[in-house]
GROMACS .gro file of C-alpha atoms in nm:
model
  271
    1MET     CA    1   6.702 -10.580   0.728
    2SER     CA    2   6.399 -10.442   0.547
    3PRO     CA    3   6.181 -10.666   0.321
    4THR     CA    4   6.312 -10.474   0.021
    5ARG     CA    5   6.672 -10.550   0.117
    6LYS     CA    6   6.587 -10.915   0.178
    7ARG     CA    7   6.446 -10.944  -0.169
    8ALA     CA    8   6.744 -10.775  -0.336
    9PRO     CA    9   6.990 -11.069  -0.310
   10ALA     CA   10   6.724 -11.312  -0.430
   11ALA     CA   11   6.641 -11.087  -0.723
   12LEU     CA   12   7.010 -11.053  -0.809
   13ALA     CA   13   7.057 -11.430  -0.795
   14ALA     CA   14   6.758 -11.483  -1.020
   15LEU     CA   15   6.896 -11.227  -1.265
   16LEU     CA   16   7.234 -11.401  -1.273
   17LEU     CA   17   7.071 -11.739  -1.328
   18CYS     CA   18   6.863 -11.594  -1.607
   19ALA     CA   19   7.172 -11.442  -1.769
   20ALA     CA   20   7.358 -11.773  -1.743
   21GLY     CA   21   7.064 -11.961  -1.884
   22THR     CA   22   7.041 -11.737  -2.191
   23ALA     CA   23   7.408 -11.759  -2.287
   24ARG     CA   24   7.467 -11.845  -2.648
   25ALA     CA   25   7.636 -12.158  -2.776
   26GLU     CA   26   7.813 -12.179  -3.111
   27THR     CA   27   7.669 -12.411  -3.372
   28ILE     CA   28   7.817 -12.559  -3.687
   29LYS     CA   29   7.659 -12.731  -3.984
   30ALA     CA   30   7.897 -12.848  -4.254
   31HIS     CA   31   7.883 -13.058  -4.568
   32TYR     CA   32   8.208 -13.210  -4.696
   33ALA     CA   33   8.287 -13.352  -5.039
   34LEU     CA   34   8.531 -13.645  -5.052
   35SER     CA   35   8.746 -13.699  -5.360
   36LEU     CA   36   9.033 -13.927  -5.456
   37MET     CA   37   9.261 -13.816  -5.740
   38GLY     CA   38   8.999 -13.554  -5.825
   39ILE     CA   39   8.717 -13.810  -5.854
   40SER     CA   40   8.420 -13.781  -5.620
   41ILE     CA   41   8.401 -14.080  -5.386
   42GLY     CA   42   8.164 -13.968  -5.111
   43SER     CA   43   8.027 -13.704  -4.882
   44ALA     CA   44   8.008 -13.629  -4.511
   45TYR     CA   45   7.781 -13.412  -4.300
   46ALA     CA   46   7.865 -13.272  -3.957
   47THR     CA   47   7.659 -13.083  -3.701
   48GLY     CA   48   7.775 -12.957  -3.365
   49VAL     CA   49   7.698 -12.739  -3.066
   50LEU     CA   50   7.987 -12.600  -2.862
   51ASP     CA   51   7.992 -12.391  -2.546
   52ARG     CA   52   8.115 -12.523  -2.211
   53SER     CA   53   8.013 -12.861  -2.340
   54TYR     CA   54   7.993 -13.000  -2.692
   55ARG     CA   55   7.821 -13.255  -2.908
   56ILE     CA   56   7.934 -13.340  -3.260
   57ASP     CA   57   7.746 -13.571  -3.499
   58ILE     CA   58   7.900 -13.691  -3.826
   59SER     CA   59   7.759 -13.906  -4.104
   60MET     CA   60   7.931 -14.019  -4.425
   61ARG     CA   61   7.876 -14.242  -4.724
   62THR     CA   62   8.061 -14.339  -5.036
   63THR     CA   63   7.910 -14.245  -5.371
   64GLY     CA   64   7.972 -14.288  -5.742
   65LEU     CA   65   8.256 -14.514  -5.851
   66ALA     CA   66   8.355 -14.583  -5.491
   67ASN     CA   67   8.032 -14.777  -5.444
   68LEU     CA   68   8.146 -15.024  -5.708
   69VAL     CA   69   8.442 -15.115  -5.489
   70ASN     CA   70   8.306 -15.075  -5.137
   71ASN     CA   71   7.965 -14.931  -5.055
   72THR     CA   72   8.033 -14.785  -4.711
   73LYS     CA   73   7.822 -14.582  -4.472
   74GLY     CA   74   7.910 -14.451  -4.130
   75ALA     CA   75   7.787 -14.237  -3.843
   76ALA     CA   76   7.968 -14.114  -3.534
   77MET     CA   77   7.889 -13.903  -3.228
   78ALA     CA   78   8.091 -13.756  -2.944
   79SER     CA   79   7.995 -13.540  -2.647
   80GLY     CA   80   8.173 -13.399  -2.346
   81GLY     CA   81   8.310 -13.088  -2.182
   82LEU     CA   82   8.513 -12.817  -2.354
   83THR     CA   83   8.789 -12.618  -2.184
   84ALA     CA   84   9.087 -12.411  -2.292
   85GLY     CA   85   9.292 -12.727  -2.249
   86GLY     CA   86   9.082 -12.910  -2.507
   87PRO     CA   87   8.786 -13.146  -2.521
   88SER     CA   88   8.717 -13.388  -2.238
   89PRO     CA   89   8.488 -13.651  -2.393
   90LEU     CA   90   8.220 -13.835  -2.199
   91ALA     CA   91   8.069 -14.050  -2.473
   92TYR     CA   92   8.162 -14.174  -2.820
   93ALA     CA   93   7.973 -14.399  -3.060
   94ASN     CA   94   8.050 -14.509  -3.413
   95THR     CA   95   7.875 -14.737  -3.660
   96THR     CA   96   8.019 -14.834  -3.999
   97SER     CA   97   7.867 -15.068  -4.253
   98ASN     CA   98   7.955 -15.214  -4.589
   99GLU     CA   99   7.840 -15.513  -4.791
  100GLU     CA  100   8.025 -15.753  -4.560
  101GLU     CA  101   7.950 -15.639  -4.205
  102ILE     CA  102   7.824 -15.376  -3.963
  103ARG     CA  103   8.058 -15.273  -3.681
  104THR     CA  104   7.965 -15.065  -3.378
  105VAL     CA  105   8.193 -14.900  -3.124
  106ARG     CA  106   8.072 -14.749  -2.799
  107MET     CA  107   8.287 -14.580  -2.538
  108SER     CA  108   8.227 -14.399  -2.212
  109LEU     CA  109   8.505 -14.177  -2.081
  110ALA     CA  110   8.595 -13.957  -1.785
  111GLY     CA  111   8.900 -13.739  -1.729
  112ASN     CA  112   9.023 -13.818  -2.081
  113ALA     CA  113   9.041 -14.188  -1.995
  114VAL     CA  114   8.833 -14.480  -2.118
  115ARG     CA  115   8.593 -14.622  -1.860
  116MET     CA  116   8.418 -14.870  -2.090
  117VAL     CA  117   8.460 -14.974  -2.451
  118GLU     CA  118   8.251 -15.216  -2.655
  119VAL     CA  119   8.333 -15.322  -3.011
  120LYS     CA  120   8.097 -15.553  -3.199
  121PRO     CA  121   8.217 -15.754  -3.376
  122GLU     CA  122   8.582 -15.746  -3.277
  123PRO     CA  123   8.831 -15.734  -3.567
  124TRP     CA  124   8.888 -16.084  -3.705
  125ASP     CA  125   9.264 -16.036  -3.674
  126VAL     CA  126   9.263 -15.905  -3.316
  127ASP     CA  127   9.522 -16.168  -3.211
  128GLN     CA  128   9.763 -16.036  -3.476
  129ARG     CA  129   9.746 -15.676  -3.355
  130ILE     CA  130   9.970 -15.499  -3.105
  131PRO     CA  131   9.781 -15.517  -2.773
  132VAL     CA  132   9.621 -15.199  -2.641
  133THR     CA  133   9.730 -15.154  -2.279
  134GLU     CA  134   9.532 -14.984  -2.003
  135GLY     CA  135   9.788 -14.705  -2.014
  136ASN     CA  136   9.708 -14.653  -2.384
  137LYS     CA  137   9.350 -14.570  -2.283
  138LYS     CA  138   9.447 -14.273  -2.064
  139ARG     CA  139   9.506 -13.909  -2.161
  140ILE     CA  140   9.325 -13.963  -2.490
  141VAL     CA  141   9.034 -13.832  -2.695
  142ASP     CA  142   8.808 -14.014  -2.939
  143PRO     CA  143   8.837 -13.948  -3.317
  144VAL     CA  144   8.540 -13.708  -3.328
  145SER     CA  145   8.647 -13.503  -3.026
  146ALA     CA  146   8.995 -13.488  -3.182
  147LEU     CA  147   8.850 -13.261  -3.451
  148ILE     CA  148   8.799 -12.979  -3.198
  149MET     CA  149   9.106 -12.760  -3.139
  150SER     CA  150   9.067 -12.539  -2.833
  151VAL     CA  151   9.283 -12.228  -2.815
  152PRO     CA  152   9.357 -12.042  -2.487
  153GLN     CA  153   9.202 -11.698  -2.450
  154GLY     CA  154   9.439 -11.426  -2.567
  155GLN     CA  155   9.593 -11.646  -2.837
  156ASP     CA  156   9.530 -11.581  -3.206
  157LEU     CA  157   9.268 -11.828  -3.330
  158THR     CA  158   9.448 -11.873  -3.661
  159GLY     CA  159   9.799 -11.842  -3.523
  160PRO     CA  160  10.048 -12.108  -3.411
  161ALA     CA  161   9.838 -12.203  -3.105
  162ALA     CA  162   9.572 -12.337  -3.341
  163CYS     CA  163   9.800 -12.615  -3.460
  164ASN     CA  164  10.102 -12.683  -3.245
  165ARG     CA  165   9.992 -12.986  -3.041
  166ASN     CA  166  10.004 -13.363  -3.015
  167ILE     CA  167   9.665 -13.537  -3.014
  168SER     CA  168   9.644 -13.881  -2.855
  169VAL     CA  169   9.352 -14.071  -3.008
  170PHE     CA  170   9.180 -14.401  -2.926
  171ASP     CA  171   8.900 -14.517  -3.155
  172GLY     CA  172   8.803 -14.828  -2.960
  173VAL     CA  173   9.039 -15.052  -3.158
  174THR     CA  174   9.356 -14.858  -3.239
  175ARG     CA  175   9.559 -14.605  -3.044
  176PHE     CA  176   9.758 -14.345  -3.238
  177ASP     CA  177   9.901 -13.994  -3.213
  178VAL     CA  178   9.851 -13.705  -3.453
  179ALA     CA  179  10.110 -13.428  -3.431
  180LEU     CA  180  10.004 -13.094  -3.578
  181THR     CA  181  10.252 -12.821  -3.669
  182TYR     CA  182  10.164 -12.468  -3.772
  183ALA     CA  183  10.236 -12.406  -4.140
  184GLY     CA  184  10.079 -12.062  -4.180
  185GLN     CA  185   9.753 -11.890  -4.256
  186GLN     CA  186   9.536 -11.899  -4.567
  187MET     CA  187   9.213 -11.743  -4.684
  188ALA     CA  188   8.932 -11.992  -4.741
  189SER     CA  189   8.607 -11.931  -4.923
  190THR     CA  190   8.309 -12.162  -4.940
  191ARG     CA  191   7.935 -12.134  -4.896
  192GLY     CA  192   7.873 -11.999  -4.546
  193TYR     CA  193   8.231 -11.901  -4.463
  194SER     CA  194   8.492 -11.671  -4.612
  195GLY     CA  195   8.790 -11.576  -4.403
  196PRO     CA  196   9.122 -11.679  -4.253
  197VAL     CA  197   9.206 -12.037  -4.159
  198ALA     CA  198   9.503 -12.191  -3.982
  199VAL     CA  199   9.701 -12.435  -4.195
  200CYS     CA  200   9.857 -12.729  -4.009
  201SER     CA  201  10.083 -13.005  -4.132
  202ALA     CA  202  10.011 -13.342  -3.973
  203ARG     CA  203  10.208 -13.654  -3.884
  204TYR     CA  204  10.063 -13.991  -3.783
  205THR     CA  205  10.225 -14.223  -3.529
  206PRO     CA  206  10.069 -14.565  -3.457
  207ILE     CA  207  10.088 -14.673  -3.093
  208SER     CA  208   9.887 -14.995  -3.054
  209GLY     CA  209   9.588 -15.185  -3.185
  210HIS     CA  210   9.735 -15.208  -3.536
  211ARG     CA  211   9.905 -15.495  -3.717
  212PRO     CA  212  10.284 -15.452  -3.717
  213ASP     CA  213  10.298 -15.593  -4.071
  214SER     CA  214  10.037 -15.350  -4.208
  215LYS     CA  215  10.167 -15.176  -4.520
  216SER     CA  216   9.901 -14.904  -4.498
  217THR     CA  217   9.997 -14.826  -4.137
  218ARG     CA  218  10.364 -14.801  -4.230
  219TYR     CA  219  10.277 -14.581  -4.527
  220MET     CA  220  10.079 -14.339  -4.312
  221ALA     CA  221  10.352 -14.332  -4.045
  222ASP     CA  222  10.604 -14.228  -4.312
  223ASN     CA  223  10.365 -13.983  -4.477
  224HIS     CA  224  10.479 -13.620  -4.482
  225ASP     CA  225  10.198 -13.504  -4.711
  226MET     CA  226   9.905 -13.448  -4.476
  227ASN     CA  227   9.751 -13.107  -4.416
  228VAL     CA  228   9.445 -12.971  -4.242
  229TRP     CA  229   9.289 -12.626  -4.262
  230LEU     CA  230   9.112 -12.516  -3.944
  231ALA     CA  231   8.830 -12.261  -3.943
  232PRO     CA  232   8.777 -12.053  -3.628
  233LEU     CA  233   8.471 -12.063  -3.402
  234PRO     CA  234   8.509 -11.729  -3.219
  235GLU     CA  235   8.255 -11.781  -2.940
  236ALA     CA  236   8.387 -12.126  -2.845
  237HIS     CA  237   8.744 -12.002  -2.905
  238ALA     CA  238   8.817 -12.322  -3.093
  239LEU     CA  239   8.866 -12.444  -3.449
  240VAL     CA  240   8.741 -12.734  -3.659
  241PRO     CA  241   8.854 -12.868  -3.999
  242ILE     CA  242   8.724 -12.704  -4.314
  243HIS     CA  243   8.968 -12.880  -4.550
  244ILE     CA  244   9.187 -13.192  -4.525
  245ASP     CA  245   9.425 -13.329  -4.788
  246ILE     CA  246   9.617 -13.654  -4.748
  247LYS     CA  247   9.849 -13.833  -4.986
  248THR     CA  248   9.752 -14.201  -4.985
  249ALA     CA  249   9.888 -14.506  -5.166
  250ALA     CA  250   9.587 -14.479  -5.398
  251GLY     CA  251   9.631 -14.107  -5.468
  252ASP     CA  252   9.548 -13.772  -5.312
  253LEU     CA  253   9.247 -13.782  -5.080
  254VAL     CA  254   9.073 -13.447  -5.030
  255ILE     CA  255   8.797 -13.369  -4.782
  256ASP     CA  256   8.667 -13.021  -4.856
  257ALA     CA  257   8.376 -12.828  -4.705
  258SER     CA  258   8.128 -12.726  -4.973
  259ASP     CA  259   7.901 -12.569  -4.709
  260PHE     CA  260   8.022 -12.442  -4.371
  261GLN     CA  261   7.765 -12.261  -4.158
  262ILE     CA  262   7.852 -12.111  -3.818
  263GLY     CA  263   7.568 -11.986  -3.599
  264SER     CA  264   7.454 -11.953  -3.241
  265LYS     CA  265   7.169 -12.066  -3.019
  266HIS     CA  266   7.056 -12.018  -2.662
  267ALA     CA  267   7.226 -12.266  -2.432
  268ASP     CA  268   7.188 -12.352  -2.066
  269THR     CA  269   7.540 -12.298  -1.938
  270ALA     CA  270   7.434 -12.307  -1.572
  271ARG     CA  271   7.507 -12.676  -1.554
   0.00000   0.00000   0.00000
């Protein structure tokens, strides 16, 4: 083999590595307004990067009249791998604080199963809750990863495949299922995004970690008035919420994106 021919495979390999290293990941930056019965009660901000892997960061805080009742702040993060079958989280962390306490949750996961979970402090009523079994910690996602809806290639991003699924969620304390059913397609318009969205109806089923005598848990389990609008991320071939409305015992809760920016960045996909 001549020196030129020897160099050709190496040059081709370098070219392929370069191409893989300059692939583009999809990014999202979104600001959400929270309202209850039409009254502003808070805001949330989310940022994310999605390609073969993902990382989502969310922060929220109550504002206005809600602060008079319960001044709450929170931040959450999740990261992992993203496939056509859905997210496979590796790490989840959540911190919430109000005037009474600060609670932190940390989880490490592998193969959609919990490897380690730490909750500080534990709920004061932990002995009154339905125990979470080891089986409850398998085939699950965390609450942040649950916001990513992967759709197989070839399926319409805003068609039935966007919604029709059952999501098994574990937040470190409670285990529950969310069943999504396709309800149609709508046009959404907000700063940064104007286009079609998939509309899903949602049902909540508590599994464990909750108090069996909880009125709020029973109310949510019987609730037929929960909807989520999912906006498409074409490069990642996935969707994330742009609008959520839930009927609660206190009135209609609406989480609506006032700013929803989708972009791209160079990402090292040769992992």
